Amino acid sequence: MAFSAVHDLFIDERELRVSSNGTGRPILMLHDLGSSAASWEAMTPEVVAAGREVVAIDLPGSGHSDAVADNRLTGFVEHLHAALDHLVEFAGDPIDVVGHGFGGYLGLSLAAWFPDRISGLVVEDPMLPPRSGPPVRARMSPTMAVSGALTTVRRGRFRENVHGFARAKAVLDQLAQADPAWWAGLARITAPTFIIGTGLAHAGDRALLDLLAASIEPATRTDLPGARRGHLSDADAFAAMVVGFLG
């Protein structure tokens, strides 16, 4: 088991499951839709060995965490911001964040809305809304909502999670809409940001990641074409990149 401690926070009377391991400065890990904190287990030993603490949460509506009151993207961001003071030893201290997929979108949003709370940011294949133009087709991978739902069913929380697929689709539908205000807000990010594309990224996705990097100062941009999902298929190397960037 990669996590040495598991506990629950209650934010606005809603449960938020937190798994952690290690000591030192914490790194908040935000997973993709349909996943859970367990997706970070493979890279956790390497991060802990480097002297950092891994703090991985089940995002609202995933794993053991209760859903937010509604499926607005702003609701997810506000919920996570409310949790920050409980996730660091000294309330108000900035924290490093690593996000994958939807977790990457949330990490970027936190860094833009609350720049004084985020000290460093790594995003892997982040979900991004179009900057302009008509809505794009919302895409959901077969594993995105289903795998997360099945995991939760096996953990005995079927009744609370039967709407998981609908929640994931609602998130994707919002991310399919052009959001120029969100893109403009990226200029408020002050945290050094590392943007990573993996082998799952298509040419259009990589172009959007390039646009993301151009919208943030300072930002570092790289691709991992040989990795399906960097933190899962090549966990040790990905962890070394994260720790090397965040310090």
PDB file of C-alpha atoms in Angstrom:
ATOM      1  CA  MET A   1       0.000   0.000   0.000  1.00  0.00           C
ATOM      2  CA  ALA A   2       1.598   3.271  -1.122  1.00  0.00           C
ATOM      3  CA  PHE A   3      -0.355   5.451   1.328  1.00  0.00           C
ATOM      4  CA  SER A   4       0.444   5.297   5.035  1.00  0.00           C
ATOM      5  CA  ALA A   5      -2.476   7.415   6.234  1.00  0.00           C
ATOM      6  CA  VAL A   6      -6.082   7.847   5.137  1.00  0.00           C
ATOM      7  CA  HIS A   7      -8.518  10.264   6.702  1.00  0.00           C
ATOM      8  CA  ASP A   8     -11.652  12.216   5.867  1.00  0.00           C
ATOM      9  CA  LEU A   9     -12.215  15.949   5.845  1.00  0.00           C
ATOM     10  CA  PHE A  10     -15.672  17.479   5.969  1.00  0.00           C
ATOM     11  CA  ILE A  11     -16.097  20.590   3.849  1.00  0.00           C
ATOM     12  CA  ASP A  12     -19.579  22.107   4.080  1.00  0.00           C
ATOM     13  CA  GLU A  13     -20.702  18.789   5.603  1.00  0.00           C
ATOM     14  CA  ARG A  14     -19.421  16.871   2.575  1.00  0.00           C
ATOM     15  CA  GLU A  15     -16.826  14.138   2.981  1.00  0.00           C
ATOM     16  CA  LEU A  16     -13.481  14.506   1.211  1.00  0.00           C
ATOM     17  CA  ARG A  17     -11.178  11.459   1.369  1.00  0.00           C
ATOM     18  CA  VAL A  18      -7.465  12.243   1.777  1.00  0.00           C
ATOM     19  CA  SER A  19      -4.637   9.699   1.423  1.00  0.00           C
ATOM     20  CA  SER A  20      -1.056  10.603   2.263  1.00  0.00           C
ATOM     21  CA  ASN A  21       2.473   9.358   2.782  1.00  0.00           C
ATOM     22  CA  GLY A  22       5.826  10.898   3.591  1.00  0.00           C
ATOM     23  CA  THR A  23       7.073  13.995   5.353  1.00  0.00           C
ATOM     24  CA  GLY A  24       8.380  17.337   4.223  1.00  0.00           C
ATOM     25  CA  ARG A  25       6.632  19.857   2.021  1.00  0.00           C
ATOM     26  CA  PRO A  26       3.335  18.462   0.704  1.00  0.00           C
ATOM     27  CA  ILE A  27       2.392  17.961  -2.928  1.00  0.00           C
ATOM     28  CA  LEU A  28      -1.355  17.931  -3.568  1.00  0.00           C
ATOM     29  CA  MET A  29      -2.253  15.339  -6.213  1.00  0.00           C
ATOM     30  CA  LEU A  30      -5.459  15.789  -8.257  1.00  0.00           C
ATOM     31  CA  HIS A  31      -6.592  12.830 -10.378  1.00  0.00           C
ATOM     32  CA  ASP A  32      -8.598  12.649 -13.607  1.00  0.00           C
ATOM     33  CA  LEU A  33     -12.326  12.042 -14.026  1.00  0.00           C
ATOM     34  CA  GLY A  34     -13.360   8.472 -13.311  1.00  0.00           C
ATOM     35  CA  SER A  35     -10.246   7.810 -11.259  1.00  0.00           C
ATOM     36  CA  SER A  36      -9.278   8.211  -7.605  1.00  0.00           C
ATOM     37  CA  ALA A  37      -6.333   9.000  -5.357  1.00  0.00           C
ATOM     38  CA  ALA A  38      -5.148   5.435  -5.952  1.00  0.00           C
ATOM     39  CA  SER A  39      -3.988   6.451  -9.438  1.00  0.00           C
ATOM     40  CA  TRP A  40      -0.983   8.154  -7.786  1.00  0.00           C
ATOM     41  CA  GLU A  41       0.145   5.120  -5.780  1.00  0.00           C
ATOM     42  CA  ALA A  42       2.754   3.938  -8.296  1.00  0.00           C
ATOM     43  CA  MET A  43       4.748   7.171  -8.161  1.00  0.00           C
ATOM     44  CA  THR A  44       4.296   7.833  -4.441  1.00  0.00           C
ATOM     45  CA  PRO A  45       7.356   5.857  -3.180  1.00  0.00           C
ATOM     46  CA  GLU A  46       9.685   7.822  -5.458  1.00  0.00           C
ATOM     47  CA  VAL A  47       8.247  11.158  -4.331  1.00  0.00           C
ATOM     48  CA  VAL A  48       8.437  10.160  -0.658  1.00  0.00           C
ATOM     49  CA  ALA A  49      12.037   8.975  -1.093  1.00  0.00           C
ATOM     50  CA  ALA A  50      12.878  12.460  -2.380  1.00  0.00           C
ATOM     51  CA  GLY A  51      11.730  13.957   0.908  1.00  0.00           C
ATOM     52  CA  ARG A  52       8.279  15.198  -0.079  1.00  0.00           C
ATOM     53  CA  GLU A  53       4.841  14.329   1.294  1.00  0.00           C
ATOM     54  CA  VAL A  54       2.199  13.062  -1.130  1.00  0.00           C
ATOM     55  CA  VAL A  55      -1.326  14.293  -0.332  1.00  0.00           C
ATOM     56  CA  ALA A  56      -3.785  12.675  -2.752  1.00  0.00           C
ATOM     57  CA  ILE A  57      -7.512  13.310  -2.568  1.00  0.00           C
ATOM     58  CA  ASP A  58     -10.505  11.596  -4.091  1.00  0.00           C
ATOM     59  CA  LEU A  59     -12.042  14.461  -6.055  1.00  0.00           C
ATOM     60  CA  PRO A  60     -15.642  15.340  -5.170  1.00  0.00           C
ATOM     61  CA  GLY A  61     -17.965  12.635  -6.482  1.00  0.00           C
ATOM     62  CA  SER A  62     -15.103  10.143  -6.962  1.00  0.00           C
ATOM     63  CA  GLY A  63     -13.886   7.266  -4.804  1.00  0.00           C
ATOM     64  CA  HIS A  64     -14.920   7.870  -1.205  1.00  0.00           C
ATOM     65  CA  SER A  65     -15.604  11.612  -1.545  1.00  0.00           C
ATOM     66  CA  ASP A  66     -19.077  13.112  -1.628  1.00  0.00           C
ATOM     67  CA  ALA A  67     -20.150  15.038  -4.709  1.00  0.00           C
ATOM     68  CA  VAL A  68     -20.321  18.821  -4.708  1.00  0.00           C
ATOM     69  CA  ALA A  69     -23.757  20.419  -4.466  1.00  0.00           C
ATOM     70  CA  ASP A  70     -23.939  20.708  -8.243  1.00  0.00           C
ATOM     71  CA  ASN A  71     -21.690  19.930 -11.180  1.00  0.00           C
ATOM     72  CA  ARG A  72     -20.514  23.466 -11.935  1.00  0.00           C
ATOM     73  CA  LEU A  73     -16.793  23.649 -12.625  1.00  0.00           C
ATOM     74  CA  THR A  74     -16.570  26.621 -10.260  1.00  0.00           C
ATOM     75  CA  GLY A  75     -18.095  24.447  -7.539  1.00  0.00           C
ATOM     76  CA  PHE A  76     -15.204  21.971  -7.796  1.00  0.00           C
ATOM     77  CA  VAL A  77     -12.620  24.765  -7.602  1.00  0.00           C
ATOM     78  CA  GLU A  78     -14.296  26.460  -4.639  1.00  0.00           C
ATOM     79  CA  HIS A  79     -14.588  23.130  -2.795  1.00  0.00           C
ATOM     80  CA  LEU A  80     -10.879  22.400  -3.242  1.00  0.00           C
ATOM     81  CA  HIS A  81      -9.923  25.911  -2.165  1.00  0.00           C
ATOM     82  CA  ALA A  82     -11.955  25.462   1.014  1.00  0.00           C
ATOM     83  CA  ALA A  83     -10.004  22.258   1.686  1.00  0.00           C
ATOM     84  CA  LEU A  84      -6.539  23.808   1.299  1.00  0.00           C
ATOM     85  CA  ASP A  85      -6.276  25.045   4.884  1.00  0.00           C
ATOM     86  CA  HIS A  86      -6.887  21.492   6.089  1.00  0.00           C
ATOM     87  CA  LEU A  87      -4.316  19.971   3.736  1.00  0.00           C
ATOM     88  CA  VAL A  88      -1.225  21.927   4.820  1.00  0.00           C
ATOM     89  CA  GLU A  89       0.406  22.004   8.237  1.00  0.00           C
ATOM     90  CA  PHE A  90       0.200  25.776   8.557  1.00  0.00           C
ATOM     91  CA  ALA A  91      -3.042  27.245   7.233  1.00  0.00           C
ATOM     92  CA  GLY A  92      -2.448  29.750   4.478  1.00  0.00           C
ATOM     93  CA  ASP A  93       0.882  28.351   3.325  1.00  0.00           C
ATOM     94  CA  PRO A  94       1.152  27.839  -0.447  1.00  0.00           C
ATOM     95  CA  ILE A  95       1.245  24.266  -1.717  1.00  0.00           C
ATOM     96  CA  ASP A  96       2.605  22.497  -4.781  1.00  0.00           C
ATOM     97  CA  VAL A  97      -0.017  20.825  -6.991  1.00  0.00           C
ATOM     98  CA  VAL A  98       0.171  18.011  -9.559  1.00  0.00           C
ATOM     99  CA  GLY A  99      -2.909  17.396 -11.702  1.00  0.00           C
ATOM    100  CA  HIS A 100      -3.821  14.909 -14.424  1.00  0.00           C
ATOM    101  CA  GLY A 101      -6.663  15.427 -16.916  1.00  0.00           C
ATOM    102  CA  PHE A 102      -9.533  17.101 -15.071  1.00  0.00           C
ATOM    103  CA  GLY A 103      -7.223  17.413 -12.076  1.00  0.00           C
ATOM    104  CA  GLY A 104      -4.932  19.467 -14.308  1.00  0.00           C
ATOM    105  CA  TYR A 105      -7.794  21.819 -15.168  1.00  0.00           C
ATOM    106  CA  LEU A 106      -8.590  22.186 -11.469  1.00  0.00           C
ATOM    107  CA  GLY A 107      -4.941  22.835 -10.601  1.00  0.00           C
ATOM    108  CA  LEU A 108      -4.714  25.543 -13.260  1.00  0.00           C
ATOM    109  CA  SER A 109      -7.954  27.091 -12.019  1.00  0.00           C
ATOM    110  CA  LEU A 110      -6.754  27.115  -8.399  1.00  0.00           C
ATOM    111  CA  ALA A 111      -3.466  28.731  -9.445  1.00  0.00           C
ATOM    112  CA  ALA A 112      -5.321  31.403 -11.449  1.00  0.00           C
ATOM    113  CA  TRP A 113      -8.016  32.165  -8.883  1.00  0.00           C
ATOM    114  CA  PHE A 114      -5.807  31.939  -5.794  1.00  0.00           C
ATOM    115  CA  PRO A 115      -2.228  32.589  -6.964  1.00  0.00           C
ATOM    116  CA  ASP A 116      -0.959  33.145  -3.414  1.00  0.00           C
ATOM    117  CA  ARG A 117      -1.997  29.607  -2.417  1.00  0.00           C
ATOM    118  CA  ILE A 118      -0.119  27.659  -5.123  1.00  0.00           C
ATOM    119  CA  SER A 119       3.694  27.612  -5.076  1.00  0.00           C
ATOM    120  CA  GLY A 120       4.325  25.239  -7.997  1.00  0.00           C
ATOM    121  CA  LEU A 121       2.177  23.406 -10.538  1.00  0.00           C
ATOM    122  CA  VAL A 122       2.626  20.342 -12.754  1.00  0.00           C
ATOM    123  CA  VAL A 123      -0.162  19.392 -15.179  1.00  0.00           C
ATOM    124  CA  GLU A 124      -0.216  16.185 -17.230  1.00  0.00           C
ATOM    125  CA  ASP A 125      -2.549  16.091 -20.256  1.00  0.00           C
ATOM    126  CA  PRO A 126      -4.838  18.678 -18.633  1.00  0.00           C
ATOM    127  CA  MET A 127      -8.418  18.950 -19.846  1.00  0.00           C
ATOM    128  CA  LEU A 128      -8.805  22.394 -21.392  1.00  0.00           C
ATOM    129  CA  PRO A 129     -11.846  24.255 -22.714  1.00  0.00           C
ATOM    130  CA  PRO A 130     -11.587  25.846 -26.170  1.00  0.00           C
ATOM    131  CA  ARG A 131     -10.455  29.459 -26.032  1.00  0.00           C
ATOM    132  CA  SER A 132     -12.943  30.482 -28.720  1.00  0.00           C
ATOM    133  CA  GLY A 133     -15.243  29.097 -31.374  1.00  0.00           C
ATOM    134  CA  PRO A 134     -18.208  26.722 -31.285  1.00  0.00           C
ATOM    135  CA  PRO A 135     -18.498  23.951 -28.691  1.00  0.00           C
ATOM    136  CA  VAL A 136     -16.297  20.944 -29.343  1.00  0.00           C
ATOM    137  CA  ARG A 137     -17.591  17.418 -29.092  1.00  0.00           C
ATOM    138  CA  ALA A 138     -17.419  16.261 -25.478  1.00  0.00           C
ATOM    139  CA  ARG A 139     -15.308  13.124 -25.316  1.00  0.00           C
ATOM    140  CA  MET A 140     -15.439  10.483 -22.596  1.00  0.00           C
ATOM    141  CA  SER A 141     -13.059   7.558 -22.688  1.00  0.00           C
ATOM    142  CA  PRO A 142     -14.610   4.165 -21.865  1.00  0.00           C
ATOM    143  CA  THR A 143     -12.566   3.995 -18.670  1.00  0.00           C
ATOM    144  CA  MET A 144     -13.067   7.577 -17.556  1.00  0.00           C
ATOM    145  CA  ALA A 145     -16.338   7.303 -15.632  1.00  0.00           C
ATOM    146  CA  VAL A 146     -16.918   3.558 -15.687  1.00  0.00           C
ATOM    147  CA  SER A 147     -13.679   2.476 -14.012  1.00  0.00           C
ATOM    148  CA  GLY A 148     -14.128   5.001 -11.241  1.00  0.00           C
ATOM    149  CA  ALA A 149     -17.741   3.973 -10.735  1.00  0.00           C
ATOM    150  CA  LEU A 150     -16.864   0.267 -10.587  1.00  0.00           C
ATOM    151  CA  THR A 151     -14.117   0.949  -8.064  1.00  0.00           C
ATOM    152  CA  THR A 152     -16.567   2.794  -5.869  1.00  0.00           C
ATOM    153  CA  VAL A 153     -19.210   0.088  -6.204  1.00  0.00           C
ATOM    154  CA  ARG A 154     -16.660  -2.476  -5.038  1.00  0.00           C
ATOM    155  CA  ARG A 155     -16.024  -0.248  -2.029  1.00  0.00           C
ATOM    156  CA  GLY A 156     -19.693  -0.433  -1.115  1.00  0.00           C
ATOM    157  CA  ARG A 157     -20.866   3.048  -2.062  1.00  0.00           C
ATOM    158  CA  PHE A 158     -23.196   2.176  -4.909  1.00  0.00           C
ATOM    159  CA  ARG A 159     -26.109   4.373  -3.886  1.00  0.00           C
ATOM    160  CA  GLU A 160     -23.990   7.509  -3.621  1.00  0.00           C
ATOM    161  CA  ASN A 161     -22.283   6.950  -6.968  1.00  0.00           C
ATOM    162  CA  VAL A 162     -24.917   5.695  -9.402  1.00  0.00           C
ATOM    163  CA  HIS A 163     -24.905   9.142 -10.985  1.00  0.00           C
ATOM    164  CA  GLY A 164     -21.130   9.223 -11.457  1.00  0.00           C
ATOM    165  CA  PHE A 165     -21.356   8.816 -15.224  1.00  0.00           C
ATOM    166  CA  ALA A 166     -23.833  11.697 -15.496  1.00  0.00           C
ATOM    167  CA  ARG A 167     -21.602  13.903 -13.335  1.00  0.00           C
ATOM    168  CA  ALA A 168     -18.582  13.163 -15.526  1.00  0.00           C
ATOM    169  CA  LYS A 169     -20.576  13.937 -18.665  1.00  0.00           C
ATOM    170  CA  ALA A 170     -21.774  17.217 -17.140  1.00  0.00           C
ATOM    171  CA  VAL A 171     -18.159  18.210 -16.500  1.00  0.00           C
ATOM    172  CA  LEU A 172     -17.151  17.295 -20.048  1.00  0.00           C
ATOM    173  CA  ASP A 173     -20.084  19.213 -21.516  1.00  0.00           C
ATOM    174  CA  GLN A 174     -18.942  22.353 -19.684  1.00  0.00           C
ATOM    175  CA  LEU A 175     -15.341  21.867 -20.788  1.00  0.00           C
ATOM    176  CA  ALA A 176     -16.577  21.573 -24.380  1.00  0.00           C
ATOM    177  CA  GLN A 177     -17.765  25.200 -24.277  1.00  0.00           C
ATOM    178  CA  ALA A 178     -15.414  28.024 -25.260  1.00  0.00           C
ATOM    179  CA  ASP A 179     -14.251  29.867 -22.139  1.00  0.00           C
ATOM    180  CA  PRO A 180     -12.222  32.970 -23.071  1.00  0.00           C
ATOM    181  CA  ALA A 181     -12.503  34.332 -19.522  1.00  0.00           C
ATOM    182  CA  TRP A 182     -10.819  31.202 -18.129  1.00  0.00           C
ATOM    183  CA  TRP A 183      -7.996  31.524 -20.648  1.00  0.00           C
ATOM    184  CA  ALA A 184      -7.555  35.223 -19.845  1.00  0.00           C
ATOM    185  CA  GLY A 185      -7.387  34.362 -16.152  1.00  0.00           C
ATOM    186  CA  LEU A 186      -4.305  32.200 -16.696  1.00  0.00           C
ATOM    187  CA  ALA A 187      -2.275  35.426 -16.793  1.00  0.00           C
ATOM    188  CA  ARG A 188      -2.817  35.673 -13.022  1.00  0.00           C
ATOM    189  CA  ILE A 189      -0.823  32.475 -12.381  1.00  0.00           C
ATOM    190  CA  THR A 190       2.444  33.259 -10.621  1.00  0.00           C
ATOM    191  CA  ALA A 191       3.494  29.693  -9.751  1.00  0.00           C
ATOM    192  CA  PRO A 192       6.162  28.082 -11.952  1.00  0.00           C
ATOM    193  CA  THR A 193       4.168  25.680 -14.141  1.00  0.00           C
ATOM    194  CA  PHE A 194       5.305  22.472 -15.862  1.00  0.00           C
ATOM    195  CA  ILE A 195       3.023  21.347 -18.719  1.00  0.00           C
ATOM    196  CA  ILE A 196       3.435  17.719 -19.816  1.00  0.00           C
ATOM    197  CA  GLY A 197       1.815  16.006 -22.786  1.00  0.00           C
ATOM    198  CA  THR A 198       1.944  12.211 -22.991  1.00  0.00           C
ATOM    199  CA  GLY A 199       1.603   9.734 -25.826  1.00  0.00           C
ATOM    200  CA  LEU A 200      -2.181   9.917 -25.475  1.00  0.00           C
ATOM    201  CA  ALA A 201      -2.211  13.536 -26.684  1.00  0.00           C
ATOM    202  CA  HIS A 202      -3.276  14.061 -30.311  1.00  0.00           C
ATOM    203  CA  ALA A 203      -1.764  16.787 -32.494  1.00  0.00           C
ATOM    204  CA  GLY A 204      -4.655  19.118 -31.691  1.00  0.00           C
ATOM    205  CA  ASP A 205      -4.222  18.481 -27.979  1.00  0.00           C
ATOM    206  CA  ARG A 206      -0.505  19.252 -28.191  1.00  0.00           C
ATOM    207  CA  ALA A 207      -1.263  22.513 -30.006  1.00  0.00           C
ATOM    208  CA  LEU A 208      -3.632  23.447 -27.180  1.00  0.00           C
ATOM    209  CA  LEU A 209      -0.910  22.623 -24.645  1.00  0.00           C
ATOM    210  CA  ASP A 210       1.442  24.923 -26.567  1.00  0.00           C
ATOM    211  CA  LEU A 211      -1.188  27.659 -26.324  1.00  0.00           C
ATOM    212  CA  LEU A 212      -1.501  26.954 -22.601  1.00  0.00           C
ATOM    213  CA  ALA A 213       2.255  27.353 -22.122  1.00  0.00           C
ATOM    214  CA  ALA A 214       2.184  30.651 -24.012  1.00  0.00           C
ATOM    215  CA  SER A 215      -0.565  31.899 -21.680  1.00  0.00           C
ATOM    216  CA  ILE A 216       1.386  31.356 -18.443  1.00  0.00           C
ATOM    217  CA  GLU A 217       4.581  33.061 -17.310  1.00  0.00           C
ATOM    218  CA  PRO A 218       6.687  31.250 -16.267  1.00  0.00           C
ATOM    219  CA  ALA A 219       5.798  27.926 -17.891  1.00  0.00           C
ATOM    220  CA  THR A 220       7.863  24.938 -19.011  1.00  0.00           C
ATOM    221  CA  ARG A 221       6.496  22.645 -21.726  1.00  0.00           C
ATOM    222  CA  THR A 222       7.489  19.091 -22.711  1.00  0.00           C
ATOM    223  CA  ASP A 223       6.051  15.990 -24.401  1.00  0.00           C
ATOM    224  CA  LEU A 224       6.444  12.330 -23.471  1.00  0.00           C
ATOM    225  CA  PRO A 225       5.488  10.619 -26.756  1.00  0.00           C
ATOM    226  CA  GLY A 226       6.615   7.196 -25.577  1.00  0.00           C
ATOM    227  CA  ALA A 227       4.423   7.111 -22.469  1.00  0.00           C
ATOM    228  CA  ARG A 228       0.749   6.197 -22.558  1.00  0.00           C
ATOM    229  CA  ARG A 229       0.062   7.937 -19.250  1.00  0.00           C
ATOM    230  CA  GLY A 230       3.256   9.189 -17.694  1.00  0.00           C
ATOM    231  CA  HIS A 231       2.457   8.761 -14.023  1.00  0.00           C
ATOM    232  CA  LEU A 232       0.991   5.294 -14.542  1.00  0.00           C
ATOM    233  CA  SER A 233       3.102   3.636 -17.225  1.00  0.00           C
ATOM    234  CA  ASP A 234       6.465   5.152 -16.217  1.00  0.00           C
ATOM    235  CA  ALA A 235       5.852   6.160 -12.625  1.00  0.00           C
ATOM    236  CA  ASP A 236       9.440   6.425 -11.367  1.00  0.00           C
ATOM    237  CA  ALA A 237      10.597   8.571 -14.283  1.00  0.00           C
ATOM    238  CA  PHE A 238       7.515  10.773 -14.033  1.00  0.00           C
ATOM    239  CA  ALA A 239       8.010  11.185 -10.279  1.00  0.00           C
ATOM    240  CA  ALA A 240      11.629  12.195 -10.867  1.00  0.00           C
ATOM    241  CA  MET A 241      10.464  14.862 -13.342  1.00  0.00           C
ATOM    242  CA  VAL A 242       7.922  16.200 -10.857  1.00  0.00           C
ATOM    243  CA  VAL A 243      10.344  16.334  -7.939  1.00  0.00           C
ATOM    244  CA  GLY A 244      13.073  17.765 -10.148  1.00  0.00           C
ATOM    245  CA  PHE A 245      10.785  20.610 -11.188  1.00  0.00           C
ATOM    246  CA  LEU A 246       9.127  21.318  -7.833  1.00  0.00           C
ATOM    247  CA  GLY A 247      12.276  20.736  -5.774  1.00  0.00           C
TER     248      GLY A 247
END
